Each structure stands twice: as structure tokens, then as C-alpha cells.
PDB file of C-alpha atoms and ligand atoms in Angstrom:
ATOM      1  CA  MET A   1      24.470 -59.079-102.746  1.00  0.00           C
ATOM      2  CA  THR A   2      25.975 -56.025-102.835  1.00  0.00           C
ATOM      3  CA  VAL A   3      29.060 -55.810-105.708  1.00  0.00           C
ATOM      4  CA  ILE A   4      31.686 -52.678-104.340  1.00  0.00           C
ATOM      5  CA  PRO A   5      33.986 -52.225-107.065  1.00  0.00           C
ATOM      6  CA  ARG A   6      37.470 -52.007-105.687  1.00  0.00           C
ATOM      7  CA  SER A   7      38.620 -48.951-106.817  1.00  0.00           C
ATOM      8  CA  HIS A   8      36.044 -47.453-104.887  1.00  0.00           C
ATOM      9  CA  PRO A   9      37.674 -44.860-102.773  1.00  0.00           C
ATOM     10  CA  ARG A  10      35.577 -45.903 -99.548  1.00  0.00           C
ATOM     11  CA  TYR A  11      36.460 -49.596-100.417  1.00  0.00           C
ATOM     12  CA  ARG A  12      37.337 -50.926 -97.289  1.00  0.00           C
ATOM     13  CA  SER A  13      34.307 -48.687 -95.192  1.00  0.00           C
ATOM     14  CA  LEU A  14      31.335 -50.104 -97.586  1.00  0.00           C
ATOM     15  CA  LEU A  15      32.769 -53.725 -97.125  1.00  0.00           C
ATOM     16  CA  VAL A  16      32.669 -53.493 -93.936  1.00  0.00           C
ATOM     17  CA  ARG A  17      29.361 -51.482 -93.557  1.00  0.00           C
ATOM     18  CA  ALA A  18      27.752 -54.421 -96.131  1.00  0.00           C
ATOM     19  CA  GLY A  19      28.945 -57.736 -93.928  1.00  0.00           C
ATOM     20  CA  LEU A  20      27.353 -55.674 -90.885  1.00  0.00           C
ATOM     21  CA  SER A  21      24.277 -55.401 -92.316  1.00  0.00           C
ATOM     22  CA  GLU A  22      24.671 -58.874 -93.888  1.00  0.00           C
ATOM     23  CA  LYS A  23      25.915 -60.152 -89.921  1.00  0.00           C
ATOM     24  CA  MET A  24      22.493 -57.660 -88.931  1.00  0.00           C
ATOM     25  CA  GLN A  25      19.919 -59.444 -91.243  1.00  0.00           C
ATOM     26  CA  ALA A  26      21.668 -63.001 -89.545  1.00  0.00           C
ATOM     27  CA  GLY A  27      20.081 -62.048 -86.561  1.00  0.00           C
ATOM     28  CA  LEU A  28      23.972 -61.330 -85.040  1.00  0.00           C
ATOM     29  CA  VAL A  29      24.122 -57.596 -84.912  1.00  0.00           C
ATOM     30  CA  VAL A  30      20.930 -55.454 -84.447  1.00  0.00           C
ATOM     31  CA  PRO A  31      19.597 -52.435 -86.631  1.00  0.00           C
ATOM     32  CA  GLU A  32      20.889 -49.600 -83.158  1.00  0.00           C
ATOM     33  CA  GLY A  33      24.724 -51.246 -84.174  1.00  0.00           C
ATOM     34  CA  LEU A  34      24.162 -50.028 -87.920  1.00  0.00           C
ATOM     35  CA  MET A  35      23.689 -46.917 -86.373  1.00  0.00           C
ATOM     36  CA  ALA A  36      25.988 -46.940 -83.484  1.00  0.00           C
ATOM     37  CA  HIS A  37      28.858 -47.502 -86.700  1.00  0.00           C
ATOM     38  CA  GLY A  38      28.177 -44.597 -88.701  1.00  0.00           C
ATOM     39  CA  ARG A  39      28.493 -42.843 -85.253  1.00  0.00           C
ATOM     40  CA  GLY A  40      31.791 -44.137 -84.885  1.00  0.00           C
ATOM     41  CA  GLU A  41      33.287 -43.742 -88.317  1.00  0.00           C
ATOM     42  CA  ALA A  42      32.329 -39.874 -88.136  1.00  0.00           C
ATOM     43  CA  PHE A  43      34.552 -39.420 -85.645  1.00  0.00           C
ATOM     44  CA  ASP A  44      36.894 -42.022 -87.693  1.00  0.00           C
ATOM     45  CA  TYR A  45      36.710 -39.281 -89.723  1.00  0.00           C
ATOM     46  CA  LEU A  46      37.664 -36.248 -87.602  1.00  0.00           C
ATOM     47  CA  LEU A  47      40.624 -38.269 -86.003  1.00  0.00           C
ATOM     48  CA  GLY A  48      41.998 -39.146 -89.449  1.00  0.00           C
ATOM     49  CA  GLU A  49      41.670 -42.512 -89.741  1.00  0.00           C
ATOM     50  CA  ARG A  50      44.338 -43.635 -88.106  1.00  0.00           C
ATOM     51  CA  THR A  51      45.548 -44.325 -84.583  1.00  0.00           C
ATOM     52  CA  SER A  52      46.880 -41.251 -83.016  1.00  0.00           C
ATOM     53  CA  PRO A  53      49.858 -40.823 -80.710  1.00  0.00           C
ATOM     54  CA  SER A  54      47.892 -40.455 -77.698  1.00  0.00           C
ATOM     55  CA  ALA A  55      45.864 -43.417 -78.875  1.00  0.00           C
ATOM     56  CA  ALA A  56      48.387 -46.278 -78.856  1.00  0.00           C
ATOM     57  CA  ARG A  57      50.090 -44.402 -75.571  1.00  0.00           C
ATOM     58  CA  ALA A  58      46.088 -46.001 -74.569  1.00  0.00           C
ATOM     59  CA  GLU A  59      47.302 -48.953 -76.199  1.00  0.00           C
ATOM     60  CA  ARG A  60      50.465 -50.030 -74.792  1.00  0.00           C
ATOM     61  CA  SER A  61      48.947 -48.574 -71.145  1.00  0.00           C
ATOM     62  CA  ALA A  62      45.881 -50.970 -71.712  1.00  0.00           C
ATOM     63  CA  ALA A  63      48.180 -54.188 -72.346  1.00  0.00           C
ATOM     64  CA  ALA A  64      50.170 -53.485 -69.279  1.00  0.00           C
ATOM     65  CA  ARG A  65      46.852 -53.171 -67.151  1.00  0.00           C
ATOM     66  CA  LEU A  66      45.464 -56.434 -69.141  1.00  0.00           C
ATOM     67  CA  TRP A  67      49.275 -58.328 -67.848  1.00  0.00           C
ATOM     68  CA  LEU A  68      48.991 -57.075 -64.068  1.00  0.00           C
ATOM     69  CA  ALA A  69      45.292 -57.560 -63.899  1.00  0.00           C
ATOM     70  CA  ARG A  70      44.105 -61.085 -62.156  1.00  0.00           C
ATOM     71  CA  ARG A  71      40.697 -61.547 -63.499  1.00  0.00           C
ATOM     72  CA  PRO A  72      40.446 -59.630 -66.643  1.00  0.00           C
ATOM     73  CA  VAL A  73      37.678 -60.076 -68.641  1.00  0.00           C
ATOM     74  CA  VAL A  74      37.145 -58.690 -72.471  1.00  0.00           C
ATOM     75  CA  SER A  75      32.937 -58.347 -73.136  1.00  0.00           C
ATOM     76  CA  VAL A  76      32.009 -58.903 -76.555  1.00  0.00           C
ATOM     77  CA  ASN A  77      28.841 -57.190 -77.963  1.00  0.00           C
ATOM     78  CA  GLY A  78      26.863 -57.820 -81.283  1.00  0.00           C
ATOM     79  CA  ASN A  79      28.712 -54.968 -83.057  1.00  0.00           C
ATOM     80  CA  VAL A  80      32.213 -56.431 -82.040  1.00  0.00           C
ATOM     81  CA  ALA A  81      31.354 -59.912 -82.432  1.00  0.00           C
ATOM     82  CA  ALA A  82      30.346 -58.771 -86.700  1.00  0.00           C
ATOM     83  CA  LEU A  83      34.080 -56.878 -86.587  1.00  0.00           C
ATOM     84  CA  ALA A  84      36.261 -58.177 -84.213  1.00  0.00           C
ATOM     85  CA  SER A  85      35.851 -61.678 -83.397  1.00  0.00           C
ATOM     86  CA  ARG A  86      39.227 -62.388 -84.633  1.00  0.00           C
ATOM     87  CA  GLU A  87      41.236 -59.681 -83.147  1.00  0.00           C
ATOM     88  CA  VAL A  88      39.727 -60.932 -79.835  1.00  0.00           C
ATOM     89  CA  ALA A  89      40.844 -64.592 -80.603  1.00  0.00           C
ATOM     90  CA  SER A  90      43.651 -63.238 -80.892  1.00  0.00           C
ATOM     91  CA  LEU A  91      44.571 -60.971 -78.136  1.00  0.00           C
ATOM     92  CA  ALA A  92      43.088 -63.615 -75.067  1.00  0.00           C
ATOM     93  CA  LYS A  93      45.799 -66.481 -77.304  1.00  0.00           C
ATOM     94  CA  VAL A  94      48.599 -63.646 -76.316  1.00  0.00           C
ATOM     95  CA  ILE A  95      46.907 -63.279 -72.393  1.00  0.00           C
ATOM     96  CA  PRO A  96      45.828 -66.896 -71.354  1.00  0.00           C
ATOM     97  CA  HIS A  97      43.593 -65.811 -68.079  1.00  0.00           C
ATOM     98  CA  LEU A  98      42.055 -62.816 -70.623  1.00  0.00           C
ATOM     99  CA  ARG A  99      38.781 -64.493 -70.434  1.00  0.00           C
ATOM    100  CA  VAL A 100      35.657 -63.761 -72.937  1.00  0.00           C
ATOM    101  CA  GLU A 101      32.514 -62.407 -72.075  1.00  0.00           C
ATOM    102  CA  VAL A 102      29.476 -62.242 -73.938  1.00  0.00           C
ATOM    103  CA  ASN A 103      27.722 -58.536 -72.931  1.00  0.00           C
ATOM    104  CA  LEU A 104      24.431 -57.300 -75.005  1.00  0.00           C
ATOM    105  CA  PHE A 105      21.690 -54.406 -74.546  1.00  0.00           C
ATOM    106  CA  HIS A 106      19.647 -56.611 -76.728  1.00  0.00           C
ATOM    107  CA  ARG A 107      19.565 -59.476 -75.003  1.00  0.00           C
ATOM    108  CA  THR A 108      17.577 -62.811 -76.310  1.00  0.00           C
ATOM    109  CA  PRO A 109      19.241 -66.507 -75.868  1.00  0.00           C
ATOM    110  CA  ARG A 110      19.475 -66.714 -79.710  1.00  0.00           C
ATOM    111  CA  ARG A 111      21.636 -63.213 -79.684  1.00  0.00           C
ATOM    112  CA  ALA A 112      23.661 -64.329 -77.021  1.00  0.00           C
ATOM    113  CA  GLU A 113      24.401 -67.688 -78.424  1.00  0.00           C
ATOM    114  CA  LEU A 114      25.118 -66.901 -81.967  1.00  0.00           C
ATOM    115  CA  VAL A 115      27.123 -64.165 -80.987  1.00  0.00           C
ATOM    116  CA  ALA A 116      29.316 -67.131 -78.898  1.00  0.00           C
ATOM    117  CA  GLN A 117      29.189 -69.024 -82.340  1.00  0.00           C
ATOM    118  CA  GLU A 118      30.952 -66.102 -83.933  1.00  0.00           C
ATOM    119  CA  LEU A 119      33.710 -65.549 -81.335  1.00  0.00           C
ATOM    120  CA  ARG A 120      33.633 -70.078 -81.484  1.00  0.00           C
ATOM    121  CA  SER A 121      34.492 -70.283 -84.989  1.00  0.00           C
ATOM    122  CA  ALA A 122      36.998 -66.955 -84.453  1.00  0.00           C
ATOM    123  CA  GLY A 123      39.556 -69.570 -82.368  1.00  0.00           C
ATOM    124  CA  VAL A 124      38.190 -68.594 -78.598  1.00  0.00           C
ATOM    125  CA  ARG A 125      37.937 -71.441 -76.974  1.00  0.00           C
ATOM    126  CA  GLU A 126      35.303 -70.299 -73.773  1.00  0.00           C
ATOM    127  CA  VAL A 127      32.875 -67.952 -73.991  1.00  0.00           C
ATOM    128  CA  LEU A 128      31.263 -66.376 -71.137  1.00  0.00           C
ATOM    129  CA  GLY A 129      28.391 -65.019 -70.449  1.00  0.00           C
ATOM    130  CA  VAL A 130      25.755 -66.872 -72.350  1.00  0.00           C
ATOM    131  CA  ARG A 131      23.738 -68.325 -70.041  1.00  0.00           C
ATOM    132  CA  PRO A 132      24.356 -65.207 -67.576  1.00  0.00           C
ATOM    133  CA  THR A 133      23.751 -66.198 -63.731  1.00  0.00           C
ATOM    134  CA  ALA A 134      24.395 -63.253 -62.520  1.00  0.00           C
ATOM    135  CA  ARG A 135      23.269 -58.984 -62.098  1.00  0.00           C
ATOM    136  CA  LEU A 136      25.333 -55.771 -61.880  1.00  0.00           C
ATOM    137  CA  ARG A 137      23.701 -53.346 -59.485  1.00  0.00           C
ATOM    138  CA  GLY A 138      22.299 -50.365 -60.531  1.00  0.00           C
ATOM    139  CA  LEU A 139      20.809 -51.066 -64.187  1.00  0.00           C
ATOM    140  CA  ALA A 140      17.486 -52.249 -65.144  1.00  0.00           C
ATOM    141  CA  SER A 141      16.967 -54.791 -67.443  1.00  0.00           C
ATOM    142  CA  ASP A 142      18.665 -56.695 -69.319  1.00  0.00           C
ATOM    143  CA  ARG A 143      22.379 -55.402 -69.425  1.00  0.00           C
ATOM    144  CA  SER A 144      23.117 -56.147 -65.324  1.00  0.00           C
ATOM    145  CA  TRP A 145      23.536 -60.264 -66.280  1.00  0.00           C
ATOM    146  CA  VAL A 146      27.247 -60.889 -66.081  1.00  0.00           C
ATOM    147  CA  ASP A 147      28.575 -64.122 -65.691  1.00  0.00           C
ATOM    148  CA  PRO A 148      29.842 -65.025 -62.375  1.00  0.00           C
ATOM    149  CA  GLU A 149      32.216 -66.584 -63.370  1.00  0.00           C
ATOM    150  CA  GLY A 150      33.059 -63.888 -65.682  1.00  0.00           C
ATOM    151  CA  ILE A 151      32.684 -59.828 -65.302  1.00  0.00           C
ATOM    152  CA  LEU A 152      31.387 -60.169 -61.555  1.00  0.00           C
ATOM    153  CA  ARG A 153      34.638 -61.260 -60.330  1.00  0.00           C
ATOM    154  CA  ALA A 154      36.751 -59.469 -62.748  1.00  0.00           C
ATOM    155  CA  ASP A 155      38.802 -56.160 -61.424  1.00  0.00           C
ATOM    156  CA  VAL A 156      39.691 -55.071 -65.269  1.00  0.00           C
ATOM    157  CA  VAL A 157      36.986 -55.443 -67.956  1.00  0.00           C
ATOM    158  CA  LEU A 158      38.081 -54.174 -71.400  1.00  0.00           C
ATOM    159  CA  VAL A 159      34.412 -52.768 -72.558  1.00  0.00           C
ATOM    160  CA  PRO A 160      35.381 -52.504 -77.090  1.00  0.00           C
ATOM    161  CA  LEU A 161      32.154 -49.949 -78.365  1.00  0.00           C
ATOM    162  CA  GLU A 162      30.248 -50.357 -74.264  1.00  0.00           C
ATOM    163  CA  ASP A 163      27.115 -47.575 -73.046  1.00  0.00           C
ATOM    164  CA  GLY A 164      27.721 -45.684 -71.152  1.00  0.00           C
ATOM    165  CA  ASP A 165      25.064 -46.749 -68.642  1.00  0.00           C
ATOM    166  CA  ARG A 166      26.978 -49.897 -67.968  1.00  0.00           C
ATOM    167  CA  ALA A 167      30.655 -48.555 -68.069  1.00  0.00           C
ATOM    168  CA  GLN A 168      29.123 -46.551 -65.386  1.00  0.00           C
ATOM    169  CA  ALA A 169      28.171 -49.682 -63.170  1.00  0.00           C
ATOM    170  CA  LEU A 170      31.328 -51.169 -64.507  1.00  0.00           C
ATOM    171  CA  ARG A 171      33.262 -48.525 -61.938  1.00  0.00           C
ATOM    172  CA  ARG A 172      30.615 -48.417 -59.826  1.00  0.00           C
ATOM    173  CA  ALA A 173      31.414 -52.661 -59.411  1.00  0.00           C
ATOM    174  CA  GLY A 174      35.279 -51.646 -58.440  1.00  0.00           C
ATOM    175  CA  LYS A 175      36.557 -52.524 -61.684  1.00  0.00           C
ATOM    176  CA  PHE A 176      38.877 -51.062 -64.218  1.00  0.00           C
ATOM    177  CA  VAL A 177      37.606 -49.788 -66.893  1.00  0.00           C
ATOM    178  CA  ILE A 178      38.965 -49.568 -70.244  1.00  0.00           C
ATOM    179  CA  ALA A 179      36.582 -48.602 -72.964  1.00  0.00           C
ATOM    180  CA  VAL A 180      37.525 -49.145 -77.041  1.00  0.00           C
ATOM    181  CA  ASP A 181      35.286 -45.344 -78.899  1.00  0.00           C
ATOM    182  CA  LEU A 182      36.482 -43.575 -80.906  1.00  0.00           C
ATOM    183  CA  ASN A 183      33.953 -40.959 -80.039  1.00  0.00           C
ATOM    184  CA  PRO A 184      35.640 -38.655 -76.941  1.00  0.00           C
ATOM    185  CA  LEU A 185      32.667 -37.619 -75.627  1.00  0.00           C
ATOM    186  CA  SER A 186      30.499 -40.433 -75.086  1.00  0.00           C
ATOM    187  CA  ARG A 187      29.092 -41.248 -71.825  1.00  0.00           C
ATOM    188  CA  THR A 188      31.267 -44.381 -72.133  1.00  0.00           C
ATOM    189  CA  ALA A 189      34.705 -42.424 -73.262  1.00  0.00           C
ATOM    190  CA  LEU A 190      34.037 -40.490 -70.317  1.00  0.00           C
ATOM    191  CA  VAL A 191      33.423 -41.973 -67.272  1.00  0.00           C
ATOM    192  CA  ALA A 192      35.956 -45.383 -68.342  1.00  0.00           C
ATOM    193  CA  ASP A 193      39.575 -45.483 -67.013  1.00  0.00           C
ATOM    194  CA  LEU A 194      41.407 -45.762 -69.623  1.00  0.00           C
ATOM    195  CA  PRO A 195      39.481 -44.952 -72.770  1.00  0.00           C
ATOM    196  CA  ILE A 196      41.399 -45.512 -75.849  1.00  0.00           C
ATOM    197  CA  ILE A 197      40.295 -43.391 -78.557  1.00  0.00           C
ATOM    198  CA  ASP A 198      40.812 -45.796 -82.008  1.00  0.00           C
ATOM    199  CA  GLU A 199      38.690 -48.005 -83.766  1.00  0.00           C
ATOM    200  CA  LEU A 200      37.950 -51.348 -82.956  1.00  0.00           C
ATOM    201  CA  THR A 201      39.628 -53.516 -85.018  1.00  0.00           C
ATOM    202  CA  ARG A 202      42.989 -51.613 -85.465  1.00  0.00           C
ATOM    203  CA  ALA A 203      42.868 -51.012 -81.857  1.00  0.00           C
ATOM    204  CA  LEU A 204      42.484 -54.353 -80.704  1.00  0.00           C
ATOM    205  CA  SER A 205      45.383 -55.692 -83.163  1.00  0.00           C
ATOM    206  CA  ARG A 206      47.962 -52.861 -81.389  1.00  0.00           C
ATOM    207  CA  LEU A 207      46.695 -54.161 -78.275  1.00  0.00           C
ATOM    208  CA  ARG A 208      47.737 -57.750 -79.273  1.00  0.00           C
ATOM    209  CA  VAL A 209      50.831 -55.938 -80.258  1.00  0.00           C
ATOM    210  CA  GLU A 210      51.901 -54.285 -77.331  1.00  0.00           C
ATOM    211  CA  ALA A 211      50.952 -57.280 -75.586  1.00  0.00           C
ATOM    212  CA  LEU A 212      53.557 -59.535 -77.082  1.00  0.00           C
ATOM    213  CA  ARG A 213      56.049 -56.593 -76.767  1.00  0.00           C
ATOM    214  CA  LEU A 214      55.236 -56.467 -73.041  1.00  0.00           C
ATOM    215  CA  ARG A 215      54.621 -60.274 -72.012  1.00  0.00           C
ATOM    216  CA  SER A 216      57.995 -61.413 -70.404  1.00  0.00           C
ATOM    217  CA  ALA A 217      58.678 -57.819 -68.953  1.00  0.00           C
ATOM    218  CA  SER A 218      58.247 -57.273 -65.335  1.00  0.00           C
ATOM    219  CA  ARG A 219      55.784 -56.330 -62.937  1.00  0.00           C
ATOM    220  CA  ALA A 220      57.333 -53.084 -62.770  1.00  0.00           C
ATOM    221  CA  VAL A 221      57.335 -53.037 -66.427  1.00  0.00           C
ATOM    222  CA  TRP A 222      53.935 -54.027 -66.549  1.00  0.00           C
ATOM    223  CA  ARG A 223      53.143 -50.812 -63.839  1.00  0.00           C
ATOM    224  CA  ARG A 224      55.378 -48.205 -64.976  1.00  0.00           C
ATOM    225  CA  GLU A 225      53.385 -48.843 -68.974  1.00  0.00           C
ATOM    226  CA  ALA A 226      50.522 -48.840 -67.207  1.00  0.00           C
ATOM    227  CA  ALA A 227      50.459 -45.758 -64.962  1.00  0.00           C
ATOM    228  CA  ALA A 228      51.843 -43.620 -68.472  1.00  0.00           C
ATOM    229  CA  MET A 229      49.162 -42.899 -69.706  1.00  0.00           C
ATOM    230  CA  ASP A 230      45.679 -41.853 -67.933  1.00  0.00           C
ATOM    231  CA  GLY A 231      42.001 -41.393 -68.449  1.00  0.00           C
ATOM    232  CA  ALA A 232      42.118 -37.424 -68.551  1.00  0.00           C
ATOM    233  CA  SER A 233      45.093 -37.198 -70.729  1.00  0.00           C
ATOM    234  CA  ALA A 234      44.283 -39.711 -73.159  1.00  0.00           C
ATOM    235  CA  LEU A 235      40.409 -37.451 -73.639  1.00  0.00           C
ATOM    236  CA  ARG A 236      42.261 -34.587 -74.038  1.00  0.00           C
ATOM    237  CA  GLU A 237      44.641 -35.207 -75.876  1.00  0.00           C
ATOM    238  CA  ALA A 238      42.294 -37.853 -78.440  1.00  0.00           C
ATOM    239  CA  LEU A 239      40.120 -33.752 -78.860  1.00  0.00           C
ATOM    240  CA  GLY A 240      43.850 -32.110 -79.405  1.00  0.00           C
ATOM    241  CA  THR A 241      43.944 -34.125 -82.296  1.00  0.00           C
ATOM    242  CA  ILE A 242      40.846 -33.581 -84.040  1.00  0.00           C
ATOM    243  CA  GLU A 243      41.268 -30.106 -82.870  1.00  0.00           C
ATOM    244  CA  GLU A 244      44.598 -29.547 -85.210  1.00  0.00           C
ATOM    245  CA  ARG A 245      43.162 -31.855 -87.897  1.00  0.00           C
ATOM    246  CA  LEU A 246      40.084 -29.210 -88.041  1.00  0.00           C
ATOM    247  CA  VAL A 247      42.250 -26.265 -88.505  1.00  0.00           C
ATOM    248  CA  LYS A 248      44.860 -27.761 -90.659  1.00  0.00           C
ATOM    249  CA  LEU A 249      42.332 -28.390 -92.519  1.00  0.00           C
ATOM    250  CA  SER A 250      40.161 -25.270 -92.677  1.00  0.00           C
ATOM    251  CA  LYS A 251      43.322 -23.736 -93.016  1.00  0.00           C
ATOM    252  CA  GLY A 252      43.895 -25.342 -96.218  1.00  0.00           C
ATOM    253  CA  LEU A 253      40.315 -25.285 -97.162  1.00  0.00           C
ATOM    254  CA  ALA A 254      40.850 -21.512 -97.236  1.00  0.00           C
ATOM    255  CA  ARG A 255      44.113 -21.089 -99.238  1.00  0.00           C
ATOM    256  CA  GLY A 256      42.236 -22.854-101.971  1.00  0.00           C
ATOM    257  CA  ARG A 257      44.221 -26.262-101.215  1.00  0.00           C
ATOM    258  CA  SER A 258      42.901 -30.134-101.798  1.00  0.00           C
ATOM    259  CA  GLY A 259      41.273 -31.187 -98.934  1.00  0.00           C
ATOM    260  CA  PRO A 260      41.871 -34.396 -97.676  1.00  0.00           C
ATOM    261  CA  TYR A 261      39.852 -36.327-100.014  1.00  0.00           C
ATOM    262  CA  GLY A 262      40.463 -34.431-103.255  1.00  0.00           C
ATOM    263  CA  ARG A 263      40.219 -31.137-104.477  1.00  0.00           C
ATOM    264  CA  ALA A 264      38.471 -28.256-102.711  1.00  0.00           C
ATOM    265  CA  PRO A 265      35.182 -27.179-103.247  1.00  0.00           C
ATOM    266  CA  SER A 266      34.848 -24.176-105.368  1.00  0.00           C
ATOM    267  CA  THR A 267      35.714 -21.063-104.175  1.00  0.00           C
ATOM    268  CA  ALA A 268      31.919 -19.956-105.690  1.00  0.00           C
ATOM    269  CA  ALA A 269      30.729 -22.856-103.667  1.00  0.00           C
ATOM    270  CA  ARG A 270      32.147 -21.599-100.519  1.00  0.00           C
ATOM    271  CA  GLY A 271      29.884 -18.196-101.168  1.00  0.00           C
ATOM    272  CA  SER A 272      33.662 -16.895-100.671  1.00  0.00           C
ATOM    273  CA  ALA A 273      33.832 -13.175-101.523  1.00  0.00           C
ATOM    274  CA  ARG A 274      36.918 -14.238-103.269  1.00  0.00           C
ATOM    275  CA  PRO A 275      37.277 -13.259-107.065  1.00  0.00           C
ATOM    276  CA  LYS A 276      38.882 -16.357-109.497  1.00  0.00           C
ATOM    277  CA  ARG A 277      42.081 -15.513-111.218  1.00  0.00           C
ATOM    278  CA  ARG A 278      41.568 -15.170-114.361  1.00  0.00           C
ATOM    279  CA  ARG A 279      43.768 -17.551-116.697  1.00  0.00           C
ATOM    280  CA  PRO A 280      45.772 -15.327-119.236  1.00  0.00           C
ATOM    281  CA  PRO A 281      45.442 -15.597-123.312  1.00  0.00           C
ATOM    282  CA  ALA A 282      45.989 -18.201-124.833  1.00  0.00           C
ATOM    283  CA  GLY A 283      49.690 -17.572-126.368  1.00  0.00           C
ATOM    284  CA  ALA A 284      50.514 -15.181-123.340  1.00  0.00           C
ATOM    285  CA  ARG A 285      53.674 -14.286-121.957  1.00  0.00           C
ATOM    286  CA  ARG A 286      54.005 -15.423-118.607  1.00  0.00           C
ATOM    287  CA  TYR A 287      56.047 -12.516-116.308  1.00  0.00           C
ATOM    288  CA  ARG A 288      57.341 -13.209-112.536  1.00  0.00           C
ATOM    289  CA  SER A 289      58.779 -10.560-111.204  1.00  0.00           C
ATOM    290  CA  ARG A 290      61.895 -11.110-108.326  1.00  0.00           C
ATOM    291  CA  PRO A 291      62.097  -9.337-105.634  1.00  0.00           C
ATOM    292  CA  GLY A 292      63.146  -6.243-106.039  1.00  0.00           C
ATOM    293  CA  THR A 293      62.853  -6.048-110.247  1.00  0.00           C
ATOM    294  CA  SER A 294      59.192  -4.779-110.078  1.00  0.00           C
ATOM    295  CA  ARG A 295      58.689  -1.393-111.853  1.00  0.00           C
ATOM    296  CA  ARG A 296      55.841  -0.852-109.692  1.00  0.00           C
ATOM    297  CA  PRO A 297      55.712   2.012-107.501  1.00  0.00           C
TER     298      PRO A 297
HETATM  299  P1  LIG B   1      27.200 -43.601 -74.797  1.00  0.00           P
HETATM  300  O1  LIG B   1      25.842 -44.210 -73.847  1.00  0.00           O
HETATM  301  O2  LIG B   1      28.459 -44.303 -74.323  1.00  0.00           O
HETATM  302  O3  LIG B   1      27.540 -41.633 -74.612  1.00  0.00           O
HETATM  303  P2  LIG B   1      26.161 -43.470 -77.404  1.00  0.00           P
HETATM  304  O4  LIG B   1      24.533 -43.352 -77.436  1.00  0.00           O
HETATM  305  O5  LIG B   1      26.799 -42.656 -78.360  1.00  0.00           O
HETATM  306  O6  LIG B   1      26.926 -44.158 -76.624  1.00  0.00           O
HETATM  307  P3  LIG B   1      26.329 -46.285 -78.599  1.00  0.00           P
HETATM  308  O7  LIG B   1      24.785 -46.125 -79.147  1.00  0.00           O
HETATM  309  O8  LIG B   1      25.707 -46.710 -76.963  1.00  0.00           O
HETATM  310  O9  LIG B   1      27.250 -44.812 -78.436  1.00  0.00           O
HETATM  311  O10 LIG B   1      27.251 -46.931 -78.723  1.00  0.00           O
HETATM  312  C1  LIG B   1      28.108 -46.315 -80.043  1.00  0.00           C
HETATM  313  C2  LIG B   1      29.808 -45.936 -79.637  1.00  0.00           C
HETATM  314  O11 LIG B   1      30.903 -46.893 -80.274  1.00  0.00           O
HETATM  315  C3  LIG B   1      30.189 -44.533 -80.355  1.00  0.00           C
HETATM  316  O12 LIG B   1      29.890 -43.652 -79.610  1.00  0.00           O
HETATM  317  C4  LIG B   1      31.448 -44.649 -81.642  1.00  0.00           C
HETATM  318  O13 LIG B   1      31.756 -43.589 -81.410  1.00  0.00           O
HETATM  319  C5  LIG B   1      31.483 -45.831 -80.955  1.00  0.00           C
HETATM  320  N1  LIG B   1      31.890 -46.744 -82.282  1.00  0.00           N
HETATM  321  C6  LIG B   1      31.038 -47.544 -83.110  1.00  0.00           C
HETATM  322  N2  LIG B   1      31.939 -47.921 -84.048  1.00  0.00           N
HETATM  323  C7  LIG B   1      33.193 -48.291 -83.522  1.00  0.00           C
HETATM  324  C8  LIG B   1      34.590 -49.120 -83.983  1.00  0.00           C
HETATM  325  N3  LIG B   1      34.130 -49.515 -85.109  1.00  0.00           N
HETATM  326  N4  LIG B   1      35.501 -48.803 -83.223  1.00  0.00           N
HETATM  327  C9  LIG B   1      35.709 -47.647 -82.037  1.00  0.00           C
HETATM  328  N5  LIG B   1      34.428 -46.691 -81.637  1.00  0.00           N
HETATM  329  C10 LIG B   1      33.058 -47.401 -82.399  1.00  0.00           C
END
């Protein structure tokens, strides 16, 4: 087992990666899941590794949608089970009619059982989709299997880390699709009715907090909160967050300020023609001219 020093600047990220690779050896996560995680991490860098104000609004809107839904389902794959089983269980405790269903791109009976076990040991009482008997139209392969008591009859489906084809098939089947995806350009984010552009564990934790806050509100309040965010705004604002952050960072670097994770690269390393400032010789006095006092012409 790799020992990760707590002092490492990316301690949490390394810990999550080590956990995922252990779960891969146990058969819960597939190798493709590790790549998907890496893609997510890259977008989290761009987003500043925190929930943006627009993601927070999408999370509130999603919580209201789940309260309004008659048959909401959260769909869980290997990565979600490995990273956020506890968060899924806590959300399902707050919203009692939210059902939890296993959904695997690379499905084998053993993997489906492993995902269900992971969810049960985190506190999920009932897990659907372990032996699904219905199919979603328009999807080839094992991805089309769904539970007749779960996704097949659901009106709202929360799909953390879904693939684009399946998200599209769910929409075509008339479901309201809430996706959680750090990549605002993924097909899943683009086709979802409400994409939450945030990291999975942050998003599910905030969804739970918002669901608790809205629990005893009226349907009119739920409707108002649900309508306060739409898919196009969620995507536009997420791209805006990335744009603002990149512009701010690149301006900071151009002025020689430190970058987000420490010192800026040296001028030479950046290939800039800007001359380096010379240090004054030891013992030399420094003068700073005040405005209007310069003797230069
Ligand atoms: P699509 O078919 O939607 O274009 P994709 O091929 O980009 O998807 P997949 O491999 O199906 O990606 O799924 C990975 C997606 O999940 C990526 O878009 C990635 O940004 C996102 N992702 C990975 N880890 C996380 C996480 N922890 N939190 C939120 N999103 C994540």
C-alpha cells in the first residue's frame, strides 16, 4: 500500500486516487473509470476545485426537482459507489422516495453485486438494478438494462457521472435528467435537462443540505426553486467561471505574480523577452521617487 504524506499539497486528491485504484483491484471500478476520474480532475483544476455560485444554484434547483418528483431515482455506477456511497445513502435518507439503482456501462453480475454491497454497507436500504429485467429503448449493449421498478418508471433521474448516450436515451424516454459532471462540454452535460457542473461528493453533499432546507417548504416554493436554474444557464455560467478564472490567472502570470499553486514560472522558462530585474549591489541605497519629485526631464 502506498503511504501518502499528509503534508503533500495534493494529499486529498492522491488519497482519492489510491482509494479508486484499490477499488479497481477489488473489481468495483473498471480501468476506464480511472480515466474518467482523471478527466474530471482536470476540469476541477479549471473550476478552482470548489463549488461555483452557479453550481450551487443548480444544486438547489435539483433538490427542489427531487422533492417535486413522483418517482425520482439516483443511478449509481462503479465510480459513484467507490467515491460517494455515503453521500448517496445520506441523500436517500433525507428524500425517502428517492430510489437507488445500480447502472453499469461495463456490467457483469459480480460487479452489480459489488456496487450494491458498497451501497448497502454505506446505509442504503434498498438497491435496485442488481438483476434488471427491462431495457431502455435506443441503446445497444448492456447499458440499456434498467429496473422496472426504478429507472424504467422514473420521472426524474439523477445521473452522477453518466455517459452521453445513456443520458440522451433517458431524455428520449421522457425523464427529467439531472447530471453531475465536472466537464461542461461532455455530451452528458450538454444533453441533461439540468447539468450540475461540480465534483460528485461536493454536489451530493450540497444536494442533501438543500433538500433538508426545502423539506418542509410548499410545492409552490419547490416549483419556484426548481425553475430558478435551467440547463443552458448552468452550462453558460460554468464556462464563464472557467473563462474568468483562466483570464485572471493568465493576467497574474503575465505580471509575474505567483500562480495558483505557488511561484510563477521564471520569465526565461516562459520564453518571454521581458528582461529580468537586476538586484541592486549589496549596500546600495534604494531611492523611490515620489510623484512630481523626479529630476529626470
Ligand atoms: P460523455 O459521453 O458525456 O461525453 P465522457 O466520454 O467525457 O462522457 P465518461 O468517461 O463517460 O466521459 O465519464 C466521465 C465524466 O465524468 C467526464 O465528463 C468527467 O468530467 C466526469 N467526472 C469524472 N469524475 C468526476 C467527479 N468526481 N465528479 C464529477 N464529474 C466527474
